[in-house]
Tab-separated table of C-alpha atoms in Angstrom:
chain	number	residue	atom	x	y	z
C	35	UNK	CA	-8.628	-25.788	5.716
C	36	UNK	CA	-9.438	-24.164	8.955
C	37	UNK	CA	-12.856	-22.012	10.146
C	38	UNK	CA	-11.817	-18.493	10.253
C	39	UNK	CA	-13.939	-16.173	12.878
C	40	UNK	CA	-16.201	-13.986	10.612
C	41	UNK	CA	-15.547	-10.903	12.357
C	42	UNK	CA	-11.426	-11.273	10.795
C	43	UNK	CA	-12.856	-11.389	7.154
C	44	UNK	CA	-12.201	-7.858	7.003
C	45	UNK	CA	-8.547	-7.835	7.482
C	46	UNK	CA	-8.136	-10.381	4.764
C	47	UNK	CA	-10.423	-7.763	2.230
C	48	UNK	CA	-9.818	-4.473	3.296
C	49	UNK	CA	-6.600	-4.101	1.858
C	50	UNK	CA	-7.569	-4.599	-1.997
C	51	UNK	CA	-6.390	-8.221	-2.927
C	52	UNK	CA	-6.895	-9.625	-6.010
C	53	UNK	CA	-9.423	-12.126	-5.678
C	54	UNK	CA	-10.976	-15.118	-7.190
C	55	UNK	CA	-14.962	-15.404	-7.503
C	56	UNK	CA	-16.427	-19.299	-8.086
C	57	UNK	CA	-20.085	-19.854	-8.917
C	58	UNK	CA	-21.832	-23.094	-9.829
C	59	UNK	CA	-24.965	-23.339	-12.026
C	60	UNK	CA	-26.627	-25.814	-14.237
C	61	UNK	CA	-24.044	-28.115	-13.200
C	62	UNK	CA	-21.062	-26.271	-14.062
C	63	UNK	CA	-18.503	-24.306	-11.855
C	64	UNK	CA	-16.710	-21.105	-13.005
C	65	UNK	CA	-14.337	-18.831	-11.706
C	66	UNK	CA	-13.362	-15.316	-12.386
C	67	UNK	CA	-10.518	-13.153	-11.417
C	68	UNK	CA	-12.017	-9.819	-9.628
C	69	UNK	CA	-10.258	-6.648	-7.780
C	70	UNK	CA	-13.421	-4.500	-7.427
C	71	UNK	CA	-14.273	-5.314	-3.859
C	72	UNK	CA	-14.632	-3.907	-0.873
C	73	UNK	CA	-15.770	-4.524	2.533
C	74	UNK	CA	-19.540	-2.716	3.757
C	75	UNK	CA	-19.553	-4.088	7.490
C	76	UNK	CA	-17.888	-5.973	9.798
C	77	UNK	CA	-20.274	-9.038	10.923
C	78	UNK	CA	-21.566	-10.371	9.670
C	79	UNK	CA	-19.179	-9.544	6.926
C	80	UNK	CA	-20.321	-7.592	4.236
C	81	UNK	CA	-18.631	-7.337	0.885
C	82	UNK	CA	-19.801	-5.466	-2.423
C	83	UNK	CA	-18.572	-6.537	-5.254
C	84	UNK	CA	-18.790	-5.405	-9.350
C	85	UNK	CA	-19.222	-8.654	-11.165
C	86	UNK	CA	-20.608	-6.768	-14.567
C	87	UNK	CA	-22.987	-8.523	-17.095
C	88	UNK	CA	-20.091	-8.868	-19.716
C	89	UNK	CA	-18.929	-11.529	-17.418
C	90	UNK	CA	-19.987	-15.180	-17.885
C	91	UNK	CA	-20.332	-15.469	-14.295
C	92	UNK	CA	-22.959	-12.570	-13.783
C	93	UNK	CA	-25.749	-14.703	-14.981
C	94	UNK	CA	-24.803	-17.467	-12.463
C	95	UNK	CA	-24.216	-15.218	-9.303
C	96	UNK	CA	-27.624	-13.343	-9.987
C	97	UNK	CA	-29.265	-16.567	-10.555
C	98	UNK	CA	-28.178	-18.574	-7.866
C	99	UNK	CA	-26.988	-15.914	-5.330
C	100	UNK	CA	-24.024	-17.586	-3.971
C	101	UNK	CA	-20.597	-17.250	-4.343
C	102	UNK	CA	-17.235	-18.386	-3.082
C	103	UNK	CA	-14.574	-15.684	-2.488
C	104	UNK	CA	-10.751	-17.162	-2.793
C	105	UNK	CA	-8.016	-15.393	-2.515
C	106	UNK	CA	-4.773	-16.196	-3.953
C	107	UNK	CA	-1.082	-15.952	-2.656
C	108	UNK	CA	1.620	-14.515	-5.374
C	109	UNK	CA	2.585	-18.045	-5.796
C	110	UNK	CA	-0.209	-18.556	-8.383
C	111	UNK	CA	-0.043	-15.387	-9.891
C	112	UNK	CA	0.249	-17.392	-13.038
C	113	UNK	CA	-2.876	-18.861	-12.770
C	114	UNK	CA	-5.398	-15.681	-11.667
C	115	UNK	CA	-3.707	-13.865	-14.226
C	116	UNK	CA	-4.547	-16.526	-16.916
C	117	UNK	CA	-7.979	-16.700	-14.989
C	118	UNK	CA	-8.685	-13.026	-15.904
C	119	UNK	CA	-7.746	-13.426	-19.738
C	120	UNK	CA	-10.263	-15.983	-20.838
C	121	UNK	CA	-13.729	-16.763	-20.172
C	122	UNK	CA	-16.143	-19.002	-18.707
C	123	UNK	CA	-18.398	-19.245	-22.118
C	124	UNK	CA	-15.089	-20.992	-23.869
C	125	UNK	CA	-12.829	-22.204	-21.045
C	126	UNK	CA	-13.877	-25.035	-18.125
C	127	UNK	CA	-11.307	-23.323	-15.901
C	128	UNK	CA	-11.389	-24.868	-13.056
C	129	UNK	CA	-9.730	-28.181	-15.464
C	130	UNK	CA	-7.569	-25.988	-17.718
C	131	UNK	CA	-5.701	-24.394	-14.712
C	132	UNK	CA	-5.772	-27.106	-12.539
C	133	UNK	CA	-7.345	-25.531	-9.519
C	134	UNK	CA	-9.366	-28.065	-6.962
C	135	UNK	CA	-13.119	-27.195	-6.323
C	136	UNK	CA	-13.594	-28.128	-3.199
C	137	UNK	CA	-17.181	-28.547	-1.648
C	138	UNK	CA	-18.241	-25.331	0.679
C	139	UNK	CA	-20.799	-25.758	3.266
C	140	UNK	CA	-23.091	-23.551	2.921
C	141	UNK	CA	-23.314	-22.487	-0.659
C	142	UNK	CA	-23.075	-24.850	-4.205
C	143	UNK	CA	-20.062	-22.904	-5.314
C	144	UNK	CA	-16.867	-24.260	-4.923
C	145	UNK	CA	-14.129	-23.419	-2.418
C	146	UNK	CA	-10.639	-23.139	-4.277
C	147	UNK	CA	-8.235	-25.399	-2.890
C	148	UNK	CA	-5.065	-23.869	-3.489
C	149	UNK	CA	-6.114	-20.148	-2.341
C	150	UNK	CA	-4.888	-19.333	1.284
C	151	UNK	CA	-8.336	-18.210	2.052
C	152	UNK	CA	-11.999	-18.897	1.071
C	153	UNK	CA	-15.199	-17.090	2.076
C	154	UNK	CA	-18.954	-18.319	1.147
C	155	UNK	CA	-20.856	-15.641	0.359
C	156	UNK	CA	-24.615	-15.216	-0.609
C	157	UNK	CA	-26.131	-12.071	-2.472
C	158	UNK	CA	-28.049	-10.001	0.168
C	159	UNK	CA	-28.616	-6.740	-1.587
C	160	UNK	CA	-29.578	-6.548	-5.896
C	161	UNK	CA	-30.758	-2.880	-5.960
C	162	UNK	CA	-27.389	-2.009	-7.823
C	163	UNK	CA	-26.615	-5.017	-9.897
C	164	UNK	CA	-28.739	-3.622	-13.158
C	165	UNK	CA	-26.996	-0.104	-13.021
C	166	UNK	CA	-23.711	-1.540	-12.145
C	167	UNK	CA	-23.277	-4.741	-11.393
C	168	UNK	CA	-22.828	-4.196	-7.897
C	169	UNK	CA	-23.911	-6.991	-5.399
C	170	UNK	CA	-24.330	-6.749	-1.837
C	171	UNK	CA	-22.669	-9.924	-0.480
C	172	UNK	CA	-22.706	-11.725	3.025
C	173	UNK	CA	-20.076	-13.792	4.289
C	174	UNK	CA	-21.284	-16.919	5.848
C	175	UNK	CA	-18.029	-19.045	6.078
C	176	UNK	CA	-14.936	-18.267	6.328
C	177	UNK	CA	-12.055	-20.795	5.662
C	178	UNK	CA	-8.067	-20.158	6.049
C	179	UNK	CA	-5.225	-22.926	4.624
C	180	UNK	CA	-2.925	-23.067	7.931
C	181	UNK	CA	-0.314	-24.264	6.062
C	182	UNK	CA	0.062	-21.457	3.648
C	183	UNK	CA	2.096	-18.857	6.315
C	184	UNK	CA	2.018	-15.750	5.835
C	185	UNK	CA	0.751	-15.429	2.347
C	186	UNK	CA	1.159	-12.383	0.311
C	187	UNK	CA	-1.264	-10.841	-1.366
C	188	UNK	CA	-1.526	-9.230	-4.831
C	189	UNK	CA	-2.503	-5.826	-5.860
C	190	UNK	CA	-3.907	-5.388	-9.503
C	191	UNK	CA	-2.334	-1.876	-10.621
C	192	UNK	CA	-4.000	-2.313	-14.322
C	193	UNK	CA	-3.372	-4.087	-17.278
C	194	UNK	CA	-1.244	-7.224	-16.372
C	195	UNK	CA	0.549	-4.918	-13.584
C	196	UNK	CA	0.669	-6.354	-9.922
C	197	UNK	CA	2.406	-4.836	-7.030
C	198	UNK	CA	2.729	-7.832	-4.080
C	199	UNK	CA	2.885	-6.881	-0.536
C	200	UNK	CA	6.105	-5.426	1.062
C	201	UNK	CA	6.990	-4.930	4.784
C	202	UNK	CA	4.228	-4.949	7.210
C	203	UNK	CA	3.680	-1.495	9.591
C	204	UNK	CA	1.976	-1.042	12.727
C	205	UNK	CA	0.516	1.941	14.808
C	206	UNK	CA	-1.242	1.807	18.299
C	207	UNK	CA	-4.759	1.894	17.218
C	208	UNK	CA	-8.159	2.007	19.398
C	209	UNK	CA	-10.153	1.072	15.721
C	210	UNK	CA	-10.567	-2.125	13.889
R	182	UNK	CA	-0.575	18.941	-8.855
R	183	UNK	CA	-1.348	17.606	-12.875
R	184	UNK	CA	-4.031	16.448	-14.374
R	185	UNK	CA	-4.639	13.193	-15.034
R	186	UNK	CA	-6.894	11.221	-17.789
R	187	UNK	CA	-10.068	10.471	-15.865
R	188	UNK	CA	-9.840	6.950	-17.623
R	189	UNK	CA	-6.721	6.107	-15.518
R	190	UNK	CA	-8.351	6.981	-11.995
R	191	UNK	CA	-8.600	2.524	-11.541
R	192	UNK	CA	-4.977	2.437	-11.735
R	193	UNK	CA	-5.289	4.421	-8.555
R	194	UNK	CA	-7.954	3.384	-6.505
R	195	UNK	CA	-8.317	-0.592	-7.771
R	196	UNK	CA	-5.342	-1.836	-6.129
R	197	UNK	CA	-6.911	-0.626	-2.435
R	198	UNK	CA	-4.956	1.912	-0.934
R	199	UNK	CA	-5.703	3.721	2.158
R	200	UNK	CA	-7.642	6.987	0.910
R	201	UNK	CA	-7.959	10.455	2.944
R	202	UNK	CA	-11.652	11.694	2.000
R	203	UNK	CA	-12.348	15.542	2.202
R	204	UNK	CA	-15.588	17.665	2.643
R	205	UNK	CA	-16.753	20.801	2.906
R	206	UNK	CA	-19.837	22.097	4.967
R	207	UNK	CA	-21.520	24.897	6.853
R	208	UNK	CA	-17.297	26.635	6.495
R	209	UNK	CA	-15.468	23.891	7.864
R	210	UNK	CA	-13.232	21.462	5.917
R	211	UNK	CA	-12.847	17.925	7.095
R	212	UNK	CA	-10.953	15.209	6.503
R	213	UNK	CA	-11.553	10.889	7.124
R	214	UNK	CA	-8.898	8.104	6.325
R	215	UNK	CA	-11.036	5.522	4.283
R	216	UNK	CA	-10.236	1.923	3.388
R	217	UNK	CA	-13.513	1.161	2.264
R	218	UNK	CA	-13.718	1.645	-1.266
R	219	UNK	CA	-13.640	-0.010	-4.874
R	220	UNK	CA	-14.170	0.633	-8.116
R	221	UNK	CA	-17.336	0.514	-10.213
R	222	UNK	CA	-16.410	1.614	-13.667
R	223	UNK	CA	-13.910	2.996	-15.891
R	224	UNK	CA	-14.894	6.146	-17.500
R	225	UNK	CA	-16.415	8.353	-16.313
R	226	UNK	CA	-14.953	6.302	-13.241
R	227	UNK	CA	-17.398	5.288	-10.911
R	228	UNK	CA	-16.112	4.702	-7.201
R	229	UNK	CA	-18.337	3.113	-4.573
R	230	UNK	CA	-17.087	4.191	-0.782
R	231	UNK	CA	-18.763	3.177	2.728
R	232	UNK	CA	-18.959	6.393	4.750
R	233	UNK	CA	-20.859	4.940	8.432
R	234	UNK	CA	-23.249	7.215	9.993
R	235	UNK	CA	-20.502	7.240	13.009
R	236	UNK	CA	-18.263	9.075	11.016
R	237	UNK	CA	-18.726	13.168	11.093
R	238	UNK	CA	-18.217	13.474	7.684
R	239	UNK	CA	-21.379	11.712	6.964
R	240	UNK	CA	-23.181	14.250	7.273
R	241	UNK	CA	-21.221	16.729	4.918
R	242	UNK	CA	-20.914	14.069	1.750
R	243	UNK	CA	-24.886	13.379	2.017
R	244	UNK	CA	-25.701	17.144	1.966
R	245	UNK	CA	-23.248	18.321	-0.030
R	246	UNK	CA	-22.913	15.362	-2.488
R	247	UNK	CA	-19.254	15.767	-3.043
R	248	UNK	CA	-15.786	14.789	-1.612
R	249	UNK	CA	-12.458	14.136	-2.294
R	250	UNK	CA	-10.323	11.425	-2.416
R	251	UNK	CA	-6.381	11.998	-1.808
R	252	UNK	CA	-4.111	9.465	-1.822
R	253	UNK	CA	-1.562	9.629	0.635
R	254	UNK	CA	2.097	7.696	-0.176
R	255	UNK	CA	3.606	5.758	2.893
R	256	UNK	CA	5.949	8.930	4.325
R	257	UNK	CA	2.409	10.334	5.488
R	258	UNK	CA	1.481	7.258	7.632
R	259	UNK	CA	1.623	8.949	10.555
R	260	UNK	CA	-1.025	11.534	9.701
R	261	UNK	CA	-3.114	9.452	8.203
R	262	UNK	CA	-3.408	6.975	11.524
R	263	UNK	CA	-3.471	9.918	13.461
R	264	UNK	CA	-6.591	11.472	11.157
R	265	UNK	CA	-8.071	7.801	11.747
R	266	UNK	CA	-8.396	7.703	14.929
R	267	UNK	CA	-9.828	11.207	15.749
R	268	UNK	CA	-13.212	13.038	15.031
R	269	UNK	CA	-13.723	16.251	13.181
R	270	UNK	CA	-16.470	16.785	15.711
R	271	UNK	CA	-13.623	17.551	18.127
R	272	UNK	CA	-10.644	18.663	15.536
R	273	UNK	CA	-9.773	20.076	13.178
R	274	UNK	CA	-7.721	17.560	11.438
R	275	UNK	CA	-6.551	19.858	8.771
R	276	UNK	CA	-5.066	22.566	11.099
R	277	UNK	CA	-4.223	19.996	13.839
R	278	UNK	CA	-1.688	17.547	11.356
R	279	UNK	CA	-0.633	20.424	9.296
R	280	UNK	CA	-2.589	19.220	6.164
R	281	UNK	CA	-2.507	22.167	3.309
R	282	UNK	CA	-5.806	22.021	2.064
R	283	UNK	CA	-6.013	23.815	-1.808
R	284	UNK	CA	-8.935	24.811	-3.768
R	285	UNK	CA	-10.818	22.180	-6.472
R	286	UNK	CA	-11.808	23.017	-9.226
R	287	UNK	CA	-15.554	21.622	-9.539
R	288	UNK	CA	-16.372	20.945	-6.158
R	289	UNK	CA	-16.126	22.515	-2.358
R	290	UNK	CA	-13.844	20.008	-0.710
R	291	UNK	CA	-10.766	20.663	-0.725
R	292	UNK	CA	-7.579	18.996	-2.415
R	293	UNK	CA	-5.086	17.593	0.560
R	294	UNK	CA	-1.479	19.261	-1.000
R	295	UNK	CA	0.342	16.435	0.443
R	296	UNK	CA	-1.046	13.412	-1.278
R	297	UNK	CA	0.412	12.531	-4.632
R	298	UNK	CA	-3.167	11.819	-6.110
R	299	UNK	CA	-6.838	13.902	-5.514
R	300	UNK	CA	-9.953	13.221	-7.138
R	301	UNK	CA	-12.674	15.382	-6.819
R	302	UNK	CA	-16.001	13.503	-6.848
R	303	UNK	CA	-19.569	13.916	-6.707
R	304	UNK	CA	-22.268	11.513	-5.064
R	305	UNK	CA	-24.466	9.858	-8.192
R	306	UNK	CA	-25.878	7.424	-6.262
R	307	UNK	CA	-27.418	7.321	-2.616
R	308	UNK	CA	-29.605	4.195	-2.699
R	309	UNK	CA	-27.404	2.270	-0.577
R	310	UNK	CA	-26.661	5.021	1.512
R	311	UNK	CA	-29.433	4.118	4.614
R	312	UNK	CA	-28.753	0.665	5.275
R	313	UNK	CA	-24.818	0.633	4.315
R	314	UNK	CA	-23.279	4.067	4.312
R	315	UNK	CA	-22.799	3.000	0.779
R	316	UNK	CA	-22.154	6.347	-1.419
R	317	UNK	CA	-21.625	5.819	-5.310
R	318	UNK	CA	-19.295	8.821	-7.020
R	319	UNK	CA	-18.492	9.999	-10.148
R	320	UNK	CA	-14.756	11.298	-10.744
R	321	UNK	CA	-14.775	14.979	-12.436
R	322	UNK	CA	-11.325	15.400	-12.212
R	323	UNK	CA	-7.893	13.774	-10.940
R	324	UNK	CA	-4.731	15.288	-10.218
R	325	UNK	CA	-1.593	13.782	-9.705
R	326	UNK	CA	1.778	15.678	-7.962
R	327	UNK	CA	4.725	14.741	-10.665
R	328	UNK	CA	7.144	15.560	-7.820
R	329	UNK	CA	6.291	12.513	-5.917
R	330	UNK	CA	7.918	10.028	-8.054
R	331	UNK	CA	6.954	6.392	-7.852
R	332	UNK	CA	4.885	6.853	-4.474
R	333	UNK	CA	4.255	3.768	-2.529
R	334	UNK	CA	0.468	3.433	-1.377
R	335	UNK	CA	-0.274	1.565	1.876
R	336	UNK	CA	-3.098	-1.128	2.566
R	337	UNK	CA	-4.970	-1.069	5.699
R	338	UNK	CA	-5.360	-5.056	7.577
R	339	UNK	CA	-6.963	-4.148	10.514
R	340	UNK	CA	-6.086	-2.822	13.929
R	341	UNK	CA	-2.653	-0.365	12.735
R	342	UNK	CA	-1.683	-2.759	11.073
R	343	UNK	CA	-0.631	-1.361	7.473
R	344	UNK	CA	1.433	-3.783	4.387
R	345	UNK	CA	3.368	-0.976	2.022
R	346	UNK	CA	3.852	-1.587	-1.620
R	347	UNK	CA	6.293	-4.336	-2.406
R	348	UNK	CA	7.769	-5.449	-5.765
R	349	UNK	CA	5.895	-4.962	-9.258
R	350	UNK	CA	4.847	-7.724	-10.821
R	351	UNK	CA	3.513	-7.701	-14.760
R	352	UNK	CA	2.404	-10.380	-17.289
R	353	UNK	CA	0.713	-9.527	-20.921
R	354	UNK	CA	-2.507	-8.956	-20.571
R	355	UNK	CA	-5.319	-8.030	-23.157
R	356	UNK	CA	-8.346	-6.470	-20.354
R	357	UNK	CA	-7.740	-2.955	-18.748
């Protein structure tokens, strides 16, 4: 895996990819299939995310305040969609779908191997996490796979539905 | 345009499509593209959208405390990188890309005719709104155009550069 400038983290989240979220506390990683994500600024990259207190990886994100964001290719659509149907509380699934934590540098969550990219994150902002799970996040690290090429992303369209990315368009464009 | 069940408004917005948000203030009606913007919560459905201080329509969604957000399929791609990189402090984006603006039904902004989805929306939530441009809403009521007949949404990744809609993809899945 390859540093990524922070200031492209955006174009990898702006356009609504599924994603995965890893935590690690009292000595045990987890990881947890999200689409509710969006990007706040551009750098340092800032991401909010819903992580809600029904999931068994809201206790470790507010506890520990770090996070690894991964983000998948189609090619393992299997596994993030097998990631989303089970949880944490019964399921070690890092082991049970084979995915390789890999050590980050700058927070105790895992990177994910097999994901295309990986951004460490740490919780900046709580002020809407009891009302709705929301955490502010920053992105600290940014990692890309250079030998995943042009990896499509996923698009969670509700209840087991995913539309994958199509043809690419561009426009002259003065913004980012 | 036809109503839709407020609880499906995530099959909409989740999957990150470039939105058109509308407001009304002081007799002018104003229009931003948007790719900033996730989910929160089913139903009522929560949406949480960064609206920068930069942008003119700041101004008009933190005084008037409501928008709306129209989804535009692909065919309107020009208008909607055209609306992105313009102000309404100089335009008048509705009149200048031949936008038909219509009237909502519980809130001033106005519906954009031309999108195949509109959600009219009020602000809940402006805690975050200082330090991110952060605005929490509350869906009151989506509409959806049954002429436009599987519409393909667009996903913004930086710079004019746009992916379209590819294939859909769906497994069995027990979660929403």
């Amino acid at each position: 895996m390859k540093g990524l400038p922070l200031s492209k983290v955006y174009q990898l989240l702006e356009p609504g990819p599924v994603l995965l979220l890893t935590t690690s506390h009292q000595d045990r990683v987890n990881v947890m299939t999200m689409s509710w994500h969006m990007m706040v600024d551009f750098e340092p990259p800032l991401i909010a995310c819903i992580v809600s207190n029904r999931d068994h990886s809201f206790v470790a994100l507010r506890t520990m305040k770090e996070c690894v964001l991964a983000i998948p290719a189609v090619e393992l659509e299997e596994k993030f969609v097998a990631i989303g149907n089970c949880s944490g509380r019964d399921v070690d699934k890092f082991s049970a779908f084979h995915l390789t934590p890999k050590m980050a540098e700058h927070v105790s969550a895992p990177l994910v191997a097999e994901c295309f990219a990986n951004i460490e994150c740490r919780v900046i902002d709580t002020r809407l996490v009891n009302r709705y799970g929301l955490f502010v996040l920053e992105g600290l690290k940014a990692w890309i796979d250079p030998k995943q090429k042009n990896p499509k992303t996923i698009h969670h369209t509700g209840f087991g539905k995913f539309v994958v990315d199509g043809e690419t368009i561009e426009f002259a464009s003065n913004m980012p």
